[in-house]
């Protein structure tokens, strides 16, 4: 069993896509092991995306991620890191496979509806950024 962090970004929440995104996870047989809604401060967004601190889009990305509420989830299942990335589609929605969340709903390379961890180590750090072990249901 593997865990990954999923985020429905501010654009996804404001467009009313919470149910749609969670429905796709459930239909794919992915278990939601933890979930909450919160509104990050700019500093919290900077901490979460620290790996991108030298990228030209860092300031805009952290403004966007702190612009409204988000839904953060721990997803659990076999191979769930890769499965979630497949359901999400490519970072750039124009390159995302048809039928993926980003191909269907993203409007911008930045405002691309969802986040998903990309590897076991990043999944561990990203989950710990938002959840204590007590908040994750086994
Ligand atoms: P990922 O979310 O598919 O893992 P990353 O490369 O980790 O993509 O980038 C993190 C987030 O930063 C993306 O989801 C997107 O919101 C934003 N982003 C990535 N590349 C660009 C870009 O070239 N311009 C603007 N925003 C970007
Ligand atoms: Mg990434």
CSV table of N, CA and C and ligand atoms in Angstrom, one decimal:
chain,number,residue,atom,x,y,z
A,1,UNK,N,0.8,-1.2,0.0
A,1,UNK,CA,0.0,0.0,0.0
A,1,UNK,C,0.9,1.3,0.0
A,2,UNK,N,0.5,2.2,-0.8
A,2,UNK,CA,1.2,3.4,-1.0
A,2,UNK,C,0.3,4.6,-0.6
A,3,UNK,N,0.9,5.7,-0.2
A,3,UNK,CA,0.1,6.9,0.0
A,3,UNK,C,0.7,8.1,-0.8
A,4,UNK,N,-0.2,9.0,-1.2
A,4,UNK,CA,0.2,10.2,-1.9
A,4,UNK,C,-0.6,11.4,-1.4
A,5,UNK,N,-0.1,12.6,-1.6
A,5,UNK,CA,-0.9,13.8,-1.3
A,5,UNK,C,-1.6,14.3,-2.5
A,6,UNK,N,-2.9,14.6,-2.4
A,6,UNK,CA,-3.6,15.2,-3.5
A,6,UNK,C,-4.1,16.5,-3.0
A,7,UNK,N,-4.1,17.6,-3.9
A,7,UNK,CA,-4.7,18.8,-3.5
A,7,UNK,C,-5.7,19.2,-4.6
A,8,UNK,N,-6.9,19.6,-4.3
A,8,UNK,CA,-7.7,20.3,-5.2
A,8,UNK,C,-7.4,21.8,-5.0
A,9,UNK,N,-6.8,22.4,-6.0
A,9,UNK,CA,-6.3,23.8,-6.0
A,9,UNK,C,-7.4,24.8,-5.9
A,10,UNK,N,-7.1,26.1,-5.6
A,10,UNK,CA,-8.1,27.1,-5.5
A,10,UNK,C,-9.0,27.2,-6.7
A,11,UNK,N,-8.5,27.0,-7.9
A,11,UNK,CA,-9.3,27.1,-9.1
A,11,UNK,C,-10.3,25.9,-9.2
A,12,UNK,N,-9.9,24.7,-8.7
A,12,UNK,CA,-10.8,23.6,-8.7
A,12,UNK,C,-11.9,23.8,-7.7
A,13,UNK,N,-11.6,24.3,-6.5
A,13,UNK,CA,-12.6,24.5,-5.5
A,13,UNK,C,-13.6,25.6,-6.0
A,14,UNK,N,-13.1,26.7,-6.6
A,14,UNK,CA,-14.0,27.8,-6.9
A,14,UNK,C,-14.8,27.4,-8.1
A,15,UNK,N,-14.4,26.5,-9.0
A,15,UNK,CA,-15.2,26.1,-10.1
A,15,UNK,C,-16.2,25.0,-9.7
A,16,UNK,N,-16.2,24.6,-8.5
A,16,UNK,CA,-17.2,23.6,-8.0
A,16,UNK,C,-16.8,22.2,-8.4
A,17,UNK,N,-15.5,21.9,-8.4
A,17,UNK,CA,-15.0,20.6,-8.9
A,17,UNK,C,-14.6,19.6,-7.8
A,18,UNK,N,-14.9,19.9,-6.5
A,18,UNK,CA,-14.5,19.0,-5.4
A,18,UNK,C,-15.1,17.6,-5.6
A,19,UNK,N,-16.5,17.6,-5.8
A,19,UNK,CA,-17.1,16.3,-6.0
A,19,UNK,C,-16.7,15.5,-7.2
A,20,UNK,N,-16.5,16.3,-8.3
A,20,UNK,CA,-16.0,15.7,-9.6
A,20,UNK,C,-14.7,15.0,-9.4
A,21,UNK,N,-13.7,15.7,-8.7
A,21,UNK,CA,-12.4,15.1,-8.6
A,21,UNK,C,-12.4,13.9,-7.6
A,22,UNK,N,-13.1,14.1,-6.5
A,22,UNK,CA,-13.1,13.0,-5.5
A,22,UNK,C,-13.9,11.8,-6.2
A,23,UNK,N,-14.9,12.0,-7.0
A,23,UNK,CA,-15.6,11.0,-7.6
A,23,UNK,C,-14.7,10.2,-8.6
A,24,UNK,N,-13.8,10.9,-9.2
A,24,UNK,CA,-12.9,10.2,-10.1
A,24,UNK,C,-11.9,9.3,-9.3
A,25,UNK,N,-11.5,9.8,-8.2
A,25,UNK,CA,-10.6,8.9,-7.3
A,25,UNK,C,-11.3,7.7,-6.9
A,26,UNK,N,-12.6,7.9,-6.4
A,26,UNK,CA,-13.3,6.7,-5.9
A,26,UNK,C,-13.7,5.7,-7.0
A,27,UNK,N,-14.0,6.2,-8.2
A,27,UNK,CA,-14.3,5.3,-9.3
A,27,UNK,C,-13.1,4.5,-9.7
A,28,UNK,N,-11.9,5.1,-9.5
A,28,UNK,CA,-10.7,4.4,-9.8
A,28,UNK,C,-10.2,3.5,-8.7
A,29,UNK,N,-11.0,3.4,-7.7
A,29,UNK,CA,-10.7,2.4,-6.6
A,29,UNK,C,-9.7,2.9,-5.6
A,30,UNK,N,-9.5,4.2,-5.6
A,30,UNK,CA,-8.5,4.8,-4.7
A,30,UNK,C,-9.2,5.2,-3.4
A,31,UNK,N,-8.6,4.9,-2.3
A,31,UNK,CA,-9.2,5.2,-1.0
A,31,UNK,C,-8.7,6.6,-0.5
A,32,UNK,N,-9.7,7.3,0.1
A,32,UNK,CA,-9.4,8.6,0.7
A,32,UNK,C,-9.1,8.3,2.2
A,33,UNK,N,-7.9,8.5,2.6
A,33,UNK,CA,-7.5,8.1,4.0
A,33,UNK,C,-7.5,9.4,4.9
A,34,UNK,N,-7.5,10.6,4.3
A,34,UNK,CA,-7.6,11.8,5.1
A,34,UNK,C,-8.0,12.9,4.2
A,35,UNK,N,-8.7,13.9,4.8
A,35,UNK,CA,-9.2,15.0,3.9
A,35,UNK,C,-9.5,16.2,4.8
A,36,UNK,N,-9.1,17.4,4.3
A,36,UNK,CA,-9.6,18.7,5.0
A,36,UNK,C,-9.5,19.8,4.0
A,37,UNK,N,-10.3,20.9,4.3
A,37,UNK,CA,-10.2,22.1,3.5
A,37,UNK,C,-9.5,23.2,4.3
A,38,UNK,N,-8.7,23.9,3.7
A,38,UNK,CA,-8.0,25.0,4.4
A,38,UNK,C,-7.6,26.1,3.4
A,39,UNK,N,-7.2,27.2,3.9
A,39,UNK,CA,-6.7,28.3,3.0
A,39,UNK,C,-5.3,28.7,3.4
A,40,UNK,N,-4.3,28.4,2.6
A,40,UNK,CA,-2.9,28.6,2.9
A,40,UNK,C,-2.6,30.1,2.9
A,41,UNK,N,-1.7,30.5,3.8
A,41,UNK,CA,-1.1,31.8,3.7
A,41,UNK,C,-0.1,31.8,2.6
A,42,UNK,N,0.4,32.9,2.1
A,42,UNK,CA,1.5,33.0,1.1
A,42,UNK,C,2.7,32.2,1.6
A,43,UNK,N,3.1,32.4,2.9
A,43,UNK,CA,4.2,31.7,3.5
A,43,UNK,C,4.0,30.2,3.5
A,44,UNK,N,2.8,29.7,3.8
A,44,UNK,CA,2.6,28.3,3.8
A,44,UNK,C,2.7,27.7,2.4
A,45,UNK,N,2.2,28.5,1.4
A,45,UNK,CA,2.3,28.1,0.0
A,45,UNK,C,3.8,28.0,-0.4
A,46,UNK,N,4.6,29.0,0.0
A,46,UNK,CA,6.0,29.0,-0.3
A,46,UNK,C,6.7,27.8,0.3
A,47,UNK,N,6.3,27.5,1.5
A,47,UNK,CA,6.9,26.3,2.2
A,47,UNK,C,6.5,25.0,1.5
A,48,UNK,N,5.3,24.9,1.1
A,48,UNK,CA,4.9,23.7,0.4
A,48,UNK,C,5.6,23.5,-1.0
A,49,UNK,N,5.8,24.6,-1.7
A,49,UNK,CA,6.4,24.5,-3.0
A,49,UNK,C,7.9,25.0,-3.0
A,50,UNK,N,8.5,24.8,-1.8
A,50,UNK,CA,9.9,25.2,-1.7
A,50,UNK,C,10.9,24.6,-2.8
A,51,UNK,N,10.5,23.4,-3.2
A,51,UNK,CA,11.3,22.8,-4.3
A,51,UNK,C,11.4,23.6,-5.6
A,52,UNK,N,10.4,24.5,-5.7
A,52,UNK,CA,10.3,25.3,-6.9
A,52,UNK,C,10.7,26.8,-6.7
A,53,UNK,N,11.4,27.0,-5.6
A,53,UNK,CA,11.7,28.4,-5.2
A,53,UNK,C,12.5,29.2,-6.2
A,54,UNK,N,13.3,28.5,-7.0
A,54,UNK,CA,14.1,29.3,-8.0
A,54,UNK,C,13.5,29.4,-9.3
A,55,UNK,N,12.3,28.8,-9.5
A,55,UNK,CA,11.6,28.9,-10.8
A,55,UNK,C,11.0,30.3,-11.0
A,56,UNK,N,10.9,30.7,-12.3
A,56,UNK,CA,10.3,32.0,-12.6
A,56,UNK,C,8.9,32.1,-12.2
A,57,UNK,N,8.2,31.0,-12.1
A,57,UNK,CA,6.7,31.0,-11.8
A,57,UNK,C,6.4,30.9,-10.3
A,58,UNK,N,7.5,30.9,-9.4
A,58,UNK,CA,7.3,30.6,-8.0
A,58,UNK,C,6.4,31.6,-7.3
A,59,UNK,N,6.6,32.9,-7.6
A,59,UNK,CA,5.8,34.0,-6.9
A,59,UNK,C,4.4,33.9,-7.3
A,60,UNK,N,4.2,33.7,-8.6
A,60,UNK,CA,2.8,33.7,-9.1
A,60,UNK,C,2.1,32.4,-8.6
A,61,UNK,N,2.8,31.3,-8.6
A,61,UNK,CA,2.3,30.0,-8.2
A,61,UNK,C,1.8,30.1,-6.7
A,62,UNK,N,2.7,30.7,-5.9
A,62,UNK,CA,2.4,30.7,-4.4
A,62,UNK,C,1.3,31.8,-4.1
A,63,UNK,N,1.2,32.8,-5.0
A,63,UNK,CA,0.0,33.8,-4.9
A,63,UNK,C,-1.2,33.0,-5.2
A,64,UNK,N,-1.2,32.2,-6.3
A,64,UNK,CA,-2.4,31.5,-6.7
A,64,UNK,C,-2.8,30.4,-5.6
A,65,UNK,N,-1.8,29.7,-5.1
A,65,UNK,CA,-2.1,28.6,-4.2
A,65,UNK,C,-2.6,29.2,-2.8
A,66,UNK,N,-2.3,30.5,-2.6
A,66,UNK,CA,-2.8,31.1,-1.3
A,66,UNK,C,-4.0,32.0,-1.6
A,67,UNK,N,-4.6,31.9,-2.8
A,67,UNK,CA,-5.7,32.9,-3.2
A,67,UNK,C,-7.1,32.4,-2.7
A,68,UNK,N,-7.2,31.2,-2.2
A,68,UNK,CA,-8.5,30.7,-1.8
A,68,UNK,C,-8.4,29.3,-1.2
A,69,UNK,N,-9.5,28.8,-0.7
A,69,UNK,CA,-9.4,27.5,-0.1
A,69,UNK,C,-9.0,26.4,-1.0
A,70,UNK,N,-8.4,25.4,-0.4
A,70,UNK,CA,-8.0,24.2,-1.2
A,70,UNK,C,-8.5,23.0,-0.4
A,71,UNK,N,-8.6,21.8,-1.0
A,71,UNK,CA,-8.9,20.6,-0.3
A,71,UNK,C,-7.7,19.7,-0.4
A,72,UNK,N,-7.2,19.3,0.7
A,72,UNK,CA,-6.0,18.4,0.8
A,72,UNK,C,-6.4,17.0,1.2
A,73,UNK,N,-5.9,16.0,0.5
A,73,UNK,CA,-6.3,14.6,0.8
A,73,UNK,C,-5.1,13.7,0.8
A,74,UNK,N,-5.2,12.7,1.6
A,74,UNK,CA,-4.2,11.6,1.5
A,74,UNK,C,-4.9,10.5,0.8
A,75,UNK,N,-4.4,10.1,-0.3
A,75,UNK,CA,-4.9,9.0,-1.1
A,75,UNK,C,-4.1,7.7,-0.8
A,76,UNK,N,-4.8,6.6,-0.7
A,76,UNK,CA,-4.1,5.3,-0.4
A,76,UNK,C,-4.5,4.2,-1.4
A,77,UNK,N,-3.5,3.4,-1.7
A,77,UNK,CA,-3.8,2.3,-2.6
A,77,UNK,C,-2.5,1.8,-3.2
A,78,UNK,N,-2.7,0.7,-4.0
A,78,UNK,CA,-1.5,0.1,-4.6
A,78,UNK,C,-1.1,1.1,-5.8
A,79,UNK,N,0.2,1.4,-5.8
A,79,UNK,CA,0.7,2.2,-6.9
A,79,UNK,C,0.0,3.6,-7.1
A,80,UNK,N,-0.5,4.1,-5.9
A,80,UNK,CA,-1.4,5.3,-6.0
A,80,UNK,C,-0.7,6.6,-6.5
A,81,UNK,N,0.6,6.7,-6.3
A,81,UNK,CA,1.3,7.9,-6.7
A,81,UNK,C,1.2,8.0,-8.2
A,82,UNK,N,1.5,6.9,-8.9
A,82,UNK,CA,1.4,6.9,-10.4
A,82,UNK,C,0.0,6.9,-10.9
A,83,UNK,N,-0.9,6.2,-10.2
A,83,UNK,CA,-2.4,6.2,-10.6
A,83,UNK,C,-2.9,7.6,-10.6
A,84,UNK,N,-2.6,8.3,-9.4
A,84,UNK,CA,-3.1,9.7,-9.3
A,84,UNK,C,-2.6,10.6,-10.4
A,85,UNK,N,-1.3,10.5,-10.7
A,85,UNK,CA,-0.7,11.3,-11.7
A,85,UNK,C,-1.3,11.0,-13.1
A,86,UNK,N,-1.7,9.7,-13.3
A,86,UNK,CA,-2.4,9.4,-14.5
A,86,UNK,C,-3.8,10.1,-14.6
A,87,UNK,N,-4.5,10.0,-13.5
A,87,UNK,CA,-5.8,10.6,-13.5
A,87,UNK,C,-5.7,12.1,-13.7
A,88,UNK,N,-4.6,12.7,-13.1
A,88,UNK,CA,-4.5,14.2,-13.2
A,88,UNK,C,-4.2,14.6,-14.6
A,89,UNK,N,-3.3,13.9,-15.3
A,89,UNK,CA,-2.8,14.4,-16.6
A,89,UNK,C,-1.6,15.3,-16.5
A,90,UNK,N,-0.9,15.6,-17.6
A,90,UNK,CA,0.3,16.4,-17.6
A,90,UNK,C,0.1,17.7,-17.0
A,91,UNK,N,1.2,18.3,-16.5
A,91,UNK,CA,1.2,19.6,-15.9
A,91,UNK,C,0.6,20.7,-16.8
A,92,UNK,N,1.0,20.6,-18.1
A,92,UNK,CA,0.4,21.5,-19.1
A,92,UNK,C,-0.8,20.9,-19.6
A,93,UNK,N,-2.0,21.4,-19.3
A,93,UNK,CA,-3.3,20.8,-19.7
A,93,UNK,C,-3.4,20.6,-21.2
A,94,UNK,N,-2.6,21.4,-22.0
A,94,UNK,CA,-2.6,21.2,-23.5
A,94,UNK,C,-2.0,19.9,-23.9
A,95,UNK,N,-1.1,19.4,-23.0
A,95,UNK,CA,-0.4,18.1,-23.3
A,95,UNK,C,-1.0,17.0,-22.6
A,96,UNK,N,-2.0,17.2,-21.8
A,96,UNK,CA,-2.6,16.2,-20.9
A,96,UNK,C,-3.5,15.2,-21.8
A,97,UNK,N,-3.5,13.9,-21.5
A,97,UNK,CA,-4.3,13.0,-22.2
A,97,UNK,C,-5.8,13.3,-22.1
A,98,UNK,N,-6.6,13.1,-23.1
A,98,UNK,CA,-8.0,13.4,-23.0
A,98,UNK,C,-8.6,12.5,-21.9
A,99,UNK,N,-9.6,13.1,-21.2
A,99,UNK,CA,-10.2,12.4,-20.1
A,99,UNK,C,-9.5,12.5,-18.8
A,100,UNK,N,-8.4,13.2,-18.8
A,100,UNK,CA,-7.7,13.4,-17.5
A,100,UNK,C,-8.3,14.7,-16.8
A,101,UNK,N,-8.1,14.8,-15.5
A,101,UNK,CA,-8.7,16.0,-14.8
A,101,UNK,C,-8.2,17.3,-15.4
A,102,UNK,N,-6.9,17.4,-15.7
A,102,UNK,CA,-6.4,18.6,-16.2
A,102,UNK,C,-6.8,18.9,-17.6
A,103,UNK,N,-6.9,17.8,-18.5
A,103,UNK,CA,-7.4,18.0,-19.9
A,103,UNK,C,-8.8,18.5,-19.8
A,104,UNK,N,-9.6,18.0,-18.9
A,104,UNK,CA,-11.0,18.3,-18.9
A,104,UNK,C,-11.3,19.7,-18.2
A,105,UNK,N,-10.5,20.1,-17.2
A,105,UNK,CA,-10.9,21.3,-16.5
A,105,UNK,C,-9.9,22.4,-16.3
A,106,UNK,N,-8.6,22.1,-16.6
A,106,UNK,CA,-7.6,23.2,-16.4
A,106,UNK,C,-7.7,24.3,-17.5
A,107,UNK,N,-7.4,25.5,-17.2
A,107,UNK,CA,-7.5,26.6,-18.1
A,107,UNK,C,-6.2,27.3,-18.3
A,108,UNK,N,-5.1,26.8,-17.7
A,108,UNK,CA,-3.9,27.6,-17.6
A,108,UNK,C,-2.8,26.6,-17.2
A,109,UNK,N,-1.6,26.8,-17.5
A,109,UNK,CA,-0.5,25.8,-17.1
A,109,UNK,C,-0.4,25.9,-15.5
A,110,UNK,N,-0.7,27.1,-15.0
A,110,UNK,CA,-0.6,27.3,-13.5
A,110,UNK,C,-1.9,26.8,-12.8
A,111,UNK,N,-3.0,27.3,-13.4
A,111,UNK,CA,-4.3,26.9,-12.7
A,111,UNK,C,-4.8,25.6,-13.3
A,112,UNK,N,-4.2,24.5,-12.8
A,112,UNK,CA,-4.4,23.2,-13.4
A,112,UNK,C,-5.1,22.2,-12.4
A,113,UNK,N,-5.9,22.8,-11.5
A,113,UNK,CA,-7.0,22.1,-10.8
A,113,UNK,C,-6.5,21.2,-9.6
A,114,UNK,N,-5.4,20.4,-9.9
A,114,UNK,CA,-5.0,19.4,-8.9
A,114,UNK,C,-3.5,19.4,-8.8
A,115,UNK,N,-3.1,19.0,-7.6
A,115,UNK,CA,-1.7,18.6,-7.3
A,115,UNK,C,-1.6,17.2,-6.9
A,116,UNK,N,-0.5,16.5,-7.3
A,116,UNK,CA,-0.3,15.2,-6.8
A,116,UNK,C,1.2,14.9,-6.6
A,117,UNK,N,1.6,14.3,-5.5
A,117,UNK,CA,3.0,14.0,-5.2
A,117,UNK,C,3.6,13.2,-6.4
A,118,UNK,N,4.9,13.3,-6.6
A,118,UNK,CA,5.5,12.7,-7.8
A,118,UNK,C,6.4,11.5,-7.4
A,119,UNK,N,6.6,11.2,-6.2
A,119,UNK,CA,7.5,10.1,-5.8
A,119,UNK,C,7.2,9.8,-4.3
A,120,UNK,N,7.6,8.6,-3.9
A,120,UNK,CA,7.4,8.2,-2.5
A,120,UNK,C,8.0,9.2,-1.4
A,121,UNK,N,9.2,9.7,-1.7
A,121,UNK,CA,9.8,10.6,-0.7
A,121,UNK,C,9.1,11.9,-0.7
A,122,UNK,N,8.7,12.5,-1.8
A,122,UNK,CA,7.9,13.7,-1.8
A,122,UNK,C,6.6,13.5,-1.2
A,123,UNK,N,6.0,12.3,-1.5
A,123,UNK,CA,4.6,12.0,-0.9
A,123,UNK,C,4.7,12.1,0.7
A,124,UNK,N,5.8,11.5,1.2
A,124,UNK,CA,5.9,11.5,2.7
A,124,UNK,C,6.1,12.9,3.2
A,125,UNK,N,6.9,13.7,2.6
A,125,UNK,CA,7.1,15.1,3.1
A,125,UNK,C,5.8,15.9,2.9
A,126,UNK,N,5.2,15.8,1.8
A,126,UNK,CA,4.0,16.6,1.5
A,126,UNK,C,2.8,16.2,2.4
A,127,UNK,N,2.7,14.9,2.7
A,127,UNK,CA,1.6,14.5,3.6
A,127,UNK,C,1.9,15.0,5.0
A,128,UNK,N,3.1,15.0,5.4
A,128,UNK,CA,3.5,15.5,6.8
A,128,UNK,C,3.3,17.0,6.9
A,129,UNK,N,3.3,17.7,5.7
A,129,UNK,CA,3.2,19.1,5.7
A,129,UNK,C,1.7,19.5,6.2
A,130,UNK,N,0.8,18.6,5.9
A,130,UNK,CA,-0.6,18.9,6.2
A,130,UNK,C,-1.3,18.1,7.2
A,131,UNK,N,-0.8,16.8,7.4
A,131,UNK,CA,-1.5,15.9,8.3
A,131,UNK,C,-0.5,15.3,9.3
A,132,UNK,N,-1.1,15.1,10.5
A,132,UNK,CA,-0.3,14.3,11.5
A,132,UNK,C,-0.8,12.8,11.3
A,133,UNK,N,0.0,11.9,11.8
A,133,UNK,CA,-0.3,10.5,11.6
A,133,UNK,C,-1.7,10.2,12.2
A,134,UNK,N,-2.1,10.8,13.2
A,134,UNK,CA,-3.4,10.6,13.9
A,134,UNK,C,-4.6,11.0,13.0
A,135,UNK,N,-4.4,11.9,12.0
A,135,UNK,CA,-5.5,12.4,11.2
A,135,UNK,C,-5.7,11.5,10.0
A,136,UNK,N,-4.8,10.4,9.8
A,136,UNK,CA,-4.9,9.6,8.6
A,136,UNK,C,-5.5,8.3,9.0
A,137,UNK,N,-6.6,7.9,8.4
A,137,UNK,CA,-7.4,6.7,8.7
A,137,UNK,C,-6.8,5.5,8.0
A,138,UNK,N,-6.6,4.4,8.7
A,138,UNK,CA,-6.1,3.2,8.1
A,138,UNK,C,-7.2,2.3,7.7
B,1,LIG,P1,3.1,19.1,-11.3
B,1,LIG,O1,2.0,19.8,-10.5
B,1,LIG,O2,2.5,18.4,-12.5
B,1,LIG,O3,3.9,18.1,-10.5
B,1,LIG,P2,5.4,20.9,-11.3
B,1,LIG,O4,6.4,20.9,-12.4
B,1,LIG,O5,5.8,20.2,-10.0
B,1,LIG,O6,4.1,20.2,-11.9
B,1,LIG,O7,4.9,22.3,-11.0
B,1,LIG,C1,4.1,22.6,-9.9
B,1,LIG,C2,3.0,23.6,-10.3
B,1,LIG,O8,3.6,24.8,-10.7
B,1,LIG,C3,2.2,23.1,-11.5
B,1,LIG,O9,1.2,22.2,-11.2
B,1,LIG,C4,1.6,24.4,-12.0
B,1,LIG,O10,0.5,24.9,-11.2
B,1,LIG,C5,2.8,25.4,-11.8
B,1,LIG,N1,3.7,25.4,-13.0
B,1,LIG,C6,4.5,24.5,-13.5
B,1,LIG,N2,5.1,24.9,-14.6
B,1,LIG,C7,4.7,26.2,-14.8
B,1,LIG,C8,5.0,27.2,-15.8
B,1,LIG,O11,5.8,26.9,-16.7
B,1,LIG,N3,4.3,28.4,-15.7
B,1,LIG,C9,3.4,28.6,-14.7
B,1,LIG,N4,3.1,27.7,-13.7
B,1,LIG,C10,3.8,26.5,-13.8
B,2,LIG,MG1,5.2,18.5,-8.9
